Short mmCIF file of N, CA and C in Angstrom, two decimals:
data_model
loop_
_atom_site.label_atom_id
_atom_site.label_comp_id
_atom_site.label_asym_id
_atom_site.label_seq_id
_atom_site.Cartn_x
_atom_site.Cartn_y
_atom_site.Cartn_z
N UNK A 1 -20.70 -21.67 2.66
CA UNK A 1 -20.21 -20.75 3.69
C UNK A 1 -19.01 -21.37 4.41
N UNK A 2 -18.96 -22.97 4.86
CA UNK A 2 -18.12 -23.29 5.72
C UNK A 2 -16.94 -23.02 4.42
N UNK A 3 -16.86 -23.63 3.18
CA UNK A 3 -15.82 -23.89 2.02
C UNK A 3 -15.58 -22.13 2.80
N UNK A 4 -15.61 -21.19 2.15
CA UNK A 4 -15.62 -19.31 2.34
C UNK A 4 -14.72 -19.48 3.47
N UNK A 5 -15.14 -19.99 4.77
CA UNK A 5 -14.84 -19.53 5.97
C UNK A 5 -13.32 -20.13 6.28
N UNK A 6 -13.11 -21.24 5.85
CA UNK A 6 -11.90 -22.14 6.12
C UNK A 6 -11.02 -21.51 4.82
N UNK A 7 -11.14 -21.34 3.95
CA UNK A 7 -10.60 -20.72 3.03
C UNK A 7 -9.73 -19.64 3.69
N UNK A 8 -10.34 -18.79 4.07
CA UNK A 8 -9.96 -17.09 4.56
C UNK A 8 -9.14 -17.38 6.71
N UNK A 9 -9.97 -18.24 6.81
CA UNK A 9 -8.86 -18.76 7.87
C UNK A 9 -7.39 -19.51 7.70
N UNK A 10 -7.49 -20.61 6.43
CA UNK A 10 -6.38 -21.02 6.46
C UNK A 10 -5.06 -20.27 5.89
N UNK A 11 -6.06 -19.23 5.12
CA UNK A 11 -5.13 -17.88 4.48
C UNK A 11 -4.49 -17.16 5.95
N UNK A 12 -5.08 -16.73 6.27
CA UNK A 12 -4.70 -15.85 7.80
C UNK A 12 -3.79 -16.74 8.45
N UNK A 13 -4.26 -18.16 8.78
CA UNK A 13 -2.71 -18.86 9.48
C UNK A 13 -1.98 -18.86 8.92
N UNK A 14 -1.57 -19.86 7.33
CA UNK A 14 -0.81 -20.14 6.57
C UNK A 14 0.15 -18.57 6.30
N UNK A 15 -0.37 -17.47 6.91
CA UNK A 15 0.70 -16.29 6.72
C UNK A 15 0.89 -15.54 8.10
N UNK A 16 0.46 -16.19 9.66
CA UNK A 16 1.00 -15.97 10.48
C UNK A 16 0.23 -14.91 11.03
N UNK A 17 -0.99 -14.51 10.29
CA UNK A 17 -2.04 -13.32 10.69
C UNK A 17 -2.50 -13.22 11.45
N UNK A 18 -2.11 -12.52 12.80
CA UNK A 18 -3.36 -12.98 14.12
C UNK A 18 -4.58 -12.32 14.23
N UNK A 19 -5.86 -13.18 13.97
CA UNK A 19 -7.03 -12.88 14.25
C UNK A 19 -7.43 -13.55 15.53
N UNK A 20 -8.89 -12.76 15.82
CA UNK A 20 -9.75 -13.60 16.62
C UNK A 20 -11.20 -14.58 15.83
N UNK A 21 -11.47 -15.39 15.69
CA UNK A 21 -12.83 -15.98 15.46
C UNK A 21 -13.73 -15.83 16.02
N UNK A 22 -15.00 -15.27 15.89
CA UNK A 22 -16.66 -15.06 16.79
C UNK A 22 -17.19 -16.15 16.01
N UNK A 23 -17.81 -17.25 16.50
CA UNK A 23 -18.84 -18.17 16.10
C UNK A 23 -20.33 -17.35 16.24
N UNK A 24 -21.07 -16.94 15.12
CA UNK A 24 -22.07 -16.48 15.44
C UNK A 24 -23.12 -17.19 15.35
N UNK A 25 -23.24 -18.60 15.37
CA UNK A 25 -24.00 -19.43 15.18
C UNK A 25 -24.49 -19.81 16.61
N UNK A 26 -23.26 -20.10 17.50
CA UNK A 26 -23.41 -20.78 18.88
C UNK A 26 -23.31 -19.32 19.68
N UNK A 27 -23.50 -17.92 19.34
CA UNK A 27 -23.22 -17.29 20.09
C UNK A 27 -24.23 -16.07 19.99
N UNK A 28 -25.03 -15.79 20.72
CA UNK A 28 -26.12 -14.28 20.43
C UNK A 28 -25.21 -12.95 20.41
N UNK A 29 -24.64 -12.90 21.19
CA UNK A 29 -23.95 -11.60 21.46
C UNK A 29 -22.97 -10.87 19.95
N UNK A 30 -22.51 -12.58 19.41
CA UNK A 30 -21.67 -12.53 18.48
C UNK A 30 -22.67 -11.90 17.17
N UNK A 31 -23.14 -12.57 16.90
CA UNK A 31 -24.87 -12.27 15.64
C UNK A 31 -25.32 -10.93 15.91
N UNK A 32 -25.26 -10.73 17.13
CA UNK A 32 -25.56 -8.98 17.26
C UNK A 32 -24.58 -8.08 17.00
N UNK A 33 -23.87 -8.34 17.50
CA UNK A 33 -22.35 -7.54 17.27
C UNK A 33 -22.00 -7.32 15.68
N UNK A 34 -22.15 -8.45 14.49
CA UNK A 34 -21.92 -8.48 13.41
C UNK A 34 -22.90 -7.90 12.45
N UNK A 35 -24.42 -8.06 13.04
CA UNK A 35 -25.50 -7.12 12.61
C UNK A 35 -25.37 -5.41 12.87
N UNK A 36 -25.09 -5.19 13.37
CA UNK A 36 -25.03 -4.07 14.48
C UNK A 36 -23.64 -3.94 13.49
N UNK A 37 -22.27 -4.06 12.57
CA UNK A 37 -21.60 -3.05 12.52
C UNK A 37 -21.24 -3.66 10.94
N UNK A 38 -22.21 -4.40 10.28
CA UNK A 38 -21.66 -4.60 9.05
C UNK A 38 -22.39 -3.20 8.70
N UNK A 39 -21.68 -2.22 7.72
CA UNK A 39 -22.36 -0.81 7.48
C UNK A 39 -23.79 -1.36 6.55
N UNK A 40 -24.72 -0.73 6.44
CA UNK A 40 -26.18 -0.40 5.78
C UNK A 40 -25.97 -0.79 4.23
N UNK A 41 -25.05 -0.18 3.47
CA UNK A 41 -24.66 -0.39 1.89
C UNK A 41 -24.11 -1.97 1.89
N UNK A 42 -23.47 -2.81 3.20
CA UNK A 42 -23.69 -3.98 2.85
C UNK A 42 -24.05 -4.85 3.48
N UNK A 43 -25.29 -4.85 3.81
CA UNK A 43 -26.06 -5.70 4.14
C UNK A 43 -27.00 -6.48 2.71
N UNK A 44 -27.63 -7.55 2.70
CA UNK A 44 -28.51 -8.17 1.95
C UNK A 44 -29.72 -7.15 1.79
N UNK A 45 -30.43 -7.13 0.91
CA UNK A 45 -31.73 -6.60 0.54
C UNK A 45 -32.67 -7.30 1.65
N UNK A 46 -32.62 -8.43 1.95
CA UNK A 46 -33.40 -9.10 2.92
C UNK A 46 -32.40 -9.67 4.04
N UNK A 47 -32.90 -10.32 4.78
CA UNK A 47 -32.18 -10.65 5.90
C UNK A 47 -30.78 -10.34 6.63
N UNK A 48 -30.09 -11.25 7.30
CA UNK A 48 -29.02 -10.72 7.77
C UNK A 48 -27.71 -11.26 7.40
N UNK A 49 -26.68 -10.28 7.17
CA UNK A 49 -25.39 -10.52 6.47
C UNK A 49 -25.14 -12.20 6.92
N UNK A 50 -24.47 -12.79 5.90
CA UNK A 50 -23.96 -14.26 5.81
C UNK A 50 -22.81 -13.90 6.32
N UNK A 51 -21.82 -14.88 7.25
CA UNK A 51 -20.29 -15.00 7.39
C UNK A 51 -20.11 -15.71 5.67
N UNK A 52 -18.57 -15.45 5.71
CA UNK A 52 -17.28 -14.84 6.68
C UNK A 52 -17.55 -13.53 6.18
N UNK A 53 -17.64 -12.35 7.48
CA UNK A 53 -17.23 -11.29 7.41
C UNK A 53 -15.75 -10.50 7.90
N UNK A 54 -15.13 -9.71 7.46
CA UNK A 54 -14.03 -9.80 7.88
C UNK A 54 -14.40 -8.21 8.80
N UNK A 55 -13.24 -7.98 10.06
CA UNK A 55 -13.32 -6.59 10.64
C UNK A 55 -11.44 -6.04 10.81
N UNK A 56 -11.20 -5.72 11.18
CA UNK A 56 -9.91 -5.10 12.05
C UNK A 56 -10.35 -4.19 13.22
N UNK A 57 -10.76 -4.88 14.37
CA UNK A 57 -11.18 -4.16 15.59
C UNK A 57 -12.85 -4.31 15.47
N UNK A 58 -13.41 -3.14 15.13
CA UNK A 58 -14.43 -3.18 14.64
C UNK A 58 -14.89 -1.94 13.58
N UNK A 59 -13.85 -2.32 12.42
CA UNK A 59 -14.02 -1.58 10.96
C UNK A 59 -14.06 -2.61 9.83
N UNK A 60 -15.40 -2.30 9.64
CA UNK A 60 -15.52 -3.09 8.07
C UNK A 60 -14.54 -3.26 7.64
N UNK A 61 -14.45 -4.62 7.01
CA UNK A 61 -13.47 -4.82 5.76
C UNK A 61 -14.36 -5.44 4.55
N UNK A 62 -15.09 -5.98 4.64
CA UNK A 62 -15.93 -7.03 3.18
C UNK A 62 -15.78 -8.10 3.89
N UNK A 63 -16.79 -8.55 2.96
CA UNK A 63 -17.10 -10.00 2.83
C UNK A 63 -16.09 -10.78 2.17
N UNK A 64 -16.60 -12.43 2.40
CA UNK A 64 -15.76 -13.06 1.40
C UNK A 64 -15.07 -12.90 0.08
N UNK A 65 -16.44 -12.48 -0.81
CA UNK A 65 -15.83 -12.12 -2.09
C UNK A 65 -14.77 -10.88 -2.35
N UNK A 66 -14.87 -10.33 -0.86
CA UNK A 66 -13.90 -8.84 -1.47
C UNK A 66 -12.69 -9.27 -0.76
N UNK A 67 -12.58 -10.02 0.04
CA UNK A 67 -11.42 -10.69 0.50
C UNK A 67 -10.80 -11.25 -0.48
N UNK A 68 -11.62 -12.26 -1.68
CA UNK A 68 -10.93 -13.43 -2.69
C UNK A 68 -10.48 -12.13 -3.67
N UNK A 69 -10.72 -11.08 -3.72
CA UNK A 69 -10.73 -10.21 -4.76
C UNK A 69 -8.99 -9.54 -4.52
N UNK A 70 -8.92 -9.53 -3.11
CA UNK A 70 -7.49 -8.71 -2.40
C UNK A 70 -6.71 -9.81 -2.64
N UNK A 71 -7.20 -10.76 -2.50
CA UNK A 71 -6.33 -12.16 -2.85
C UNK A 71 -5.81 -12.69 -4.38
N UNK A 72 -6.79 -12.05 -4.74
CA UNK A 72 -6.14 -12.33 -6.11
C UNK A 72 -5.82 -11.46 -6.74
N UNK A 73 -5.58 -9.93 -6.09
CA UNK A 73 -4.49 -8.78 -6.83
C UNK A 73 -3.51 -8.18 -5.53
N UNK A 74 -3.42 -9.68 -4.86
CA UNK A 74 -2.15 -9.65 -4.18
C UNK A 74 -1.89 -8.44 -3.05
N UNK A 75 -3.10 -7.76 -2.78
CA UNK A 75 -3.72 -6.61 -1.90
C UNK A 75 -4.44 -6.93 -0.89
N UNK A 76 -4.47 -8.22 -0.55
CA UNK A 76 -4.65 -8.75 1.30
C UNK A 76 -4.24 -7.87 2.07
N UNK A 77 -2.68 -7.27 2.45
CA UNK A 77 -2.55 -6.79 3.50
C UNK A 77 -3.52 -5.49 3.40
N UNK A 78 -3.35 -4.47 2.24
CA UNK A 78 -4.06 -3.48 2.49
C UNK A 78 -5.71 -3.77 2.36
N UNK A 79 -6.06 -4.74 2.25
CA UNK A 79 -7.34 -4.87 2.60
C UNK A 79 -7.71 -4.75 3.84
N UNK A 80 -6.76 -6.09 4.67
CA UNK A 80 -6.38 -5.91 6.23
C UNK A 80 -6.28 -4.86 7.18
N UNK A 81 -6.01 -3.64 6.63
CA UNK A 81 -5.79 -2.19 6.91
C UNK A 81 -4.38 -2.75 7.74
N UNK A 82 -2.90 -3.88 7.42
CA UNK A 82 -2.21 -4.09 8.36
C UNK A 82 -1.32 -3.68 6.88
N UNK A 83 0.42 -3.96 7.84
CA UNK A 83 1.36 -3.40 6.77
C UNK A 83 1.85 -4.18 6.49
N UNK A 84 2.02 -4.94 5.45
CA UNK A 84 3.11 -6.06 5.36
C UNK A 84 4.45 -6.33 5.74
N UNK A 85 5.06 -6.38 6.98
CA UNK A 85 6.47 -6.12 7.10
C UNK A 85 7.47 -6.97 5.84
N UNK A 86 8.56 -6.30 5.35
CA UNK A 86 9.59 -6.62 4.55
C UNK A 86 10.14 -8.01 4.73
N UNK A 87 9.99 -8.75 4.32
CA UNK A 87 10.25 -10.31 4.26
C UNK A 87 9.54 -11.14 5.28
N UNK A 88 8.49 -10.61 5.69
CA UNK A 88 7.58 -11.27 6.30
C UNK A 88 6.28 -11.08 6.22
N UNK A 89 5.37 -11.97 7.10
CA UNK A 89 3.88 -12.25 6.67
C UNK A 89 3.60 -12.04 7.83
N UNK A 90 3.93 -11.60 8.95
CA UNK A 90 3.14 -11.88 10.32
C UNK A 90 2.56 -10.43 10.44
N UNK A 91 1.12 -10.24 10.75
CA UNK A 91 0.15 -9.02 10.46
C UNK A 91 0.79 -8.03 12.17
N UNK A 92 0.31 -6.70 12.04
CA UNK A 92 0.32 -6.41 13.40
C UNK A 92 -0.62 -6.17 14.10
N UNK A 93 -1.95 -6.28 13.73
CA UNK A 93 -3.06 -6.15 14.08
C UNK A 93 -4.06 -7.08 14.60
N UNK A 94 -4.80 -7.04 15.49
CA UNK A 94 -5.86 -8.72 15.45
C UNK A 94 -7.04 -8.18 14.64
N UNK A 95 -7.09 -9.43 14.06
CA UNK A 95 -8.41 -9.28 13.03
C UNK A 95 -9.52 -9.91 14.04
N UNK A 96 -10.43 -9.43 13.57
CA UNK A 96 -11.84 -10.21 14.32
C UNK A 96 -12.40 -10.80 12.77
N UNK A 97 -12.65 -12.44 12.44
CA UNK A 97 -13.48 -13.00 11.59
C UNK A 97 -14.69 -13.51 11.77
N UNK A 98 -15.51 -13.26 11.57
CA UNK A 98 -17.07 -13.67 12.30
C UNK A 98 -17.49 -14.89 11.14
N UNK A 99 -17.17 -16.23 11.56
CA UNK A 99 -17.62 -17.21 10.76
C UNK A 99 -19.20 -17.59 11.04
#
């Protein structure tokens, strides 16, 4: 999970992306918040969703693997629901990442 989480963060800096981070480990409010809006179709069969989850505000985006998936057909931003501006990487949106 930590390998997942630093991965998808150092992606987001290394291109100037401004998110926010929720620690849901050290934080209750945070663990609820991320239970409470990962949608029903993806949650685990048992227990409760693993970080990194990704949001934009508070709209699903996927998990890790659907993140590595935008990443590797070069479809990050529109995963992001942000626009890629023309010779640049800086997002216009804050992401919320719940590690």
């Amino acid at each position: 999970i930590k390998k997942q989480q630093q991965d998808v963060l150092g992606f987001l800096e290394a291109n100037k992306i401004e998110f926010e981070e929720k620690d849901i480990a050290a934080n209750e409010e945070n663990r609820k918040w991320m239970r409470e809006n990962v949608p029903e179709d993806s949650r685990p069969a048992s227990g409760n969703p693993l970080p990194p989850r990704l949001f934009n505000d508070s709209r699903y985006l996927g998990d890790y693997n659907a993140f590595f998936e935008a990443r590797e057909n070069n479809a990050v931003y529109a995963f992001l629901g942000l626009t890629a501006p023309p010779g640049s990487k800086v997002g216009e949106h804050l992401l919320t990442v719940n590690p």
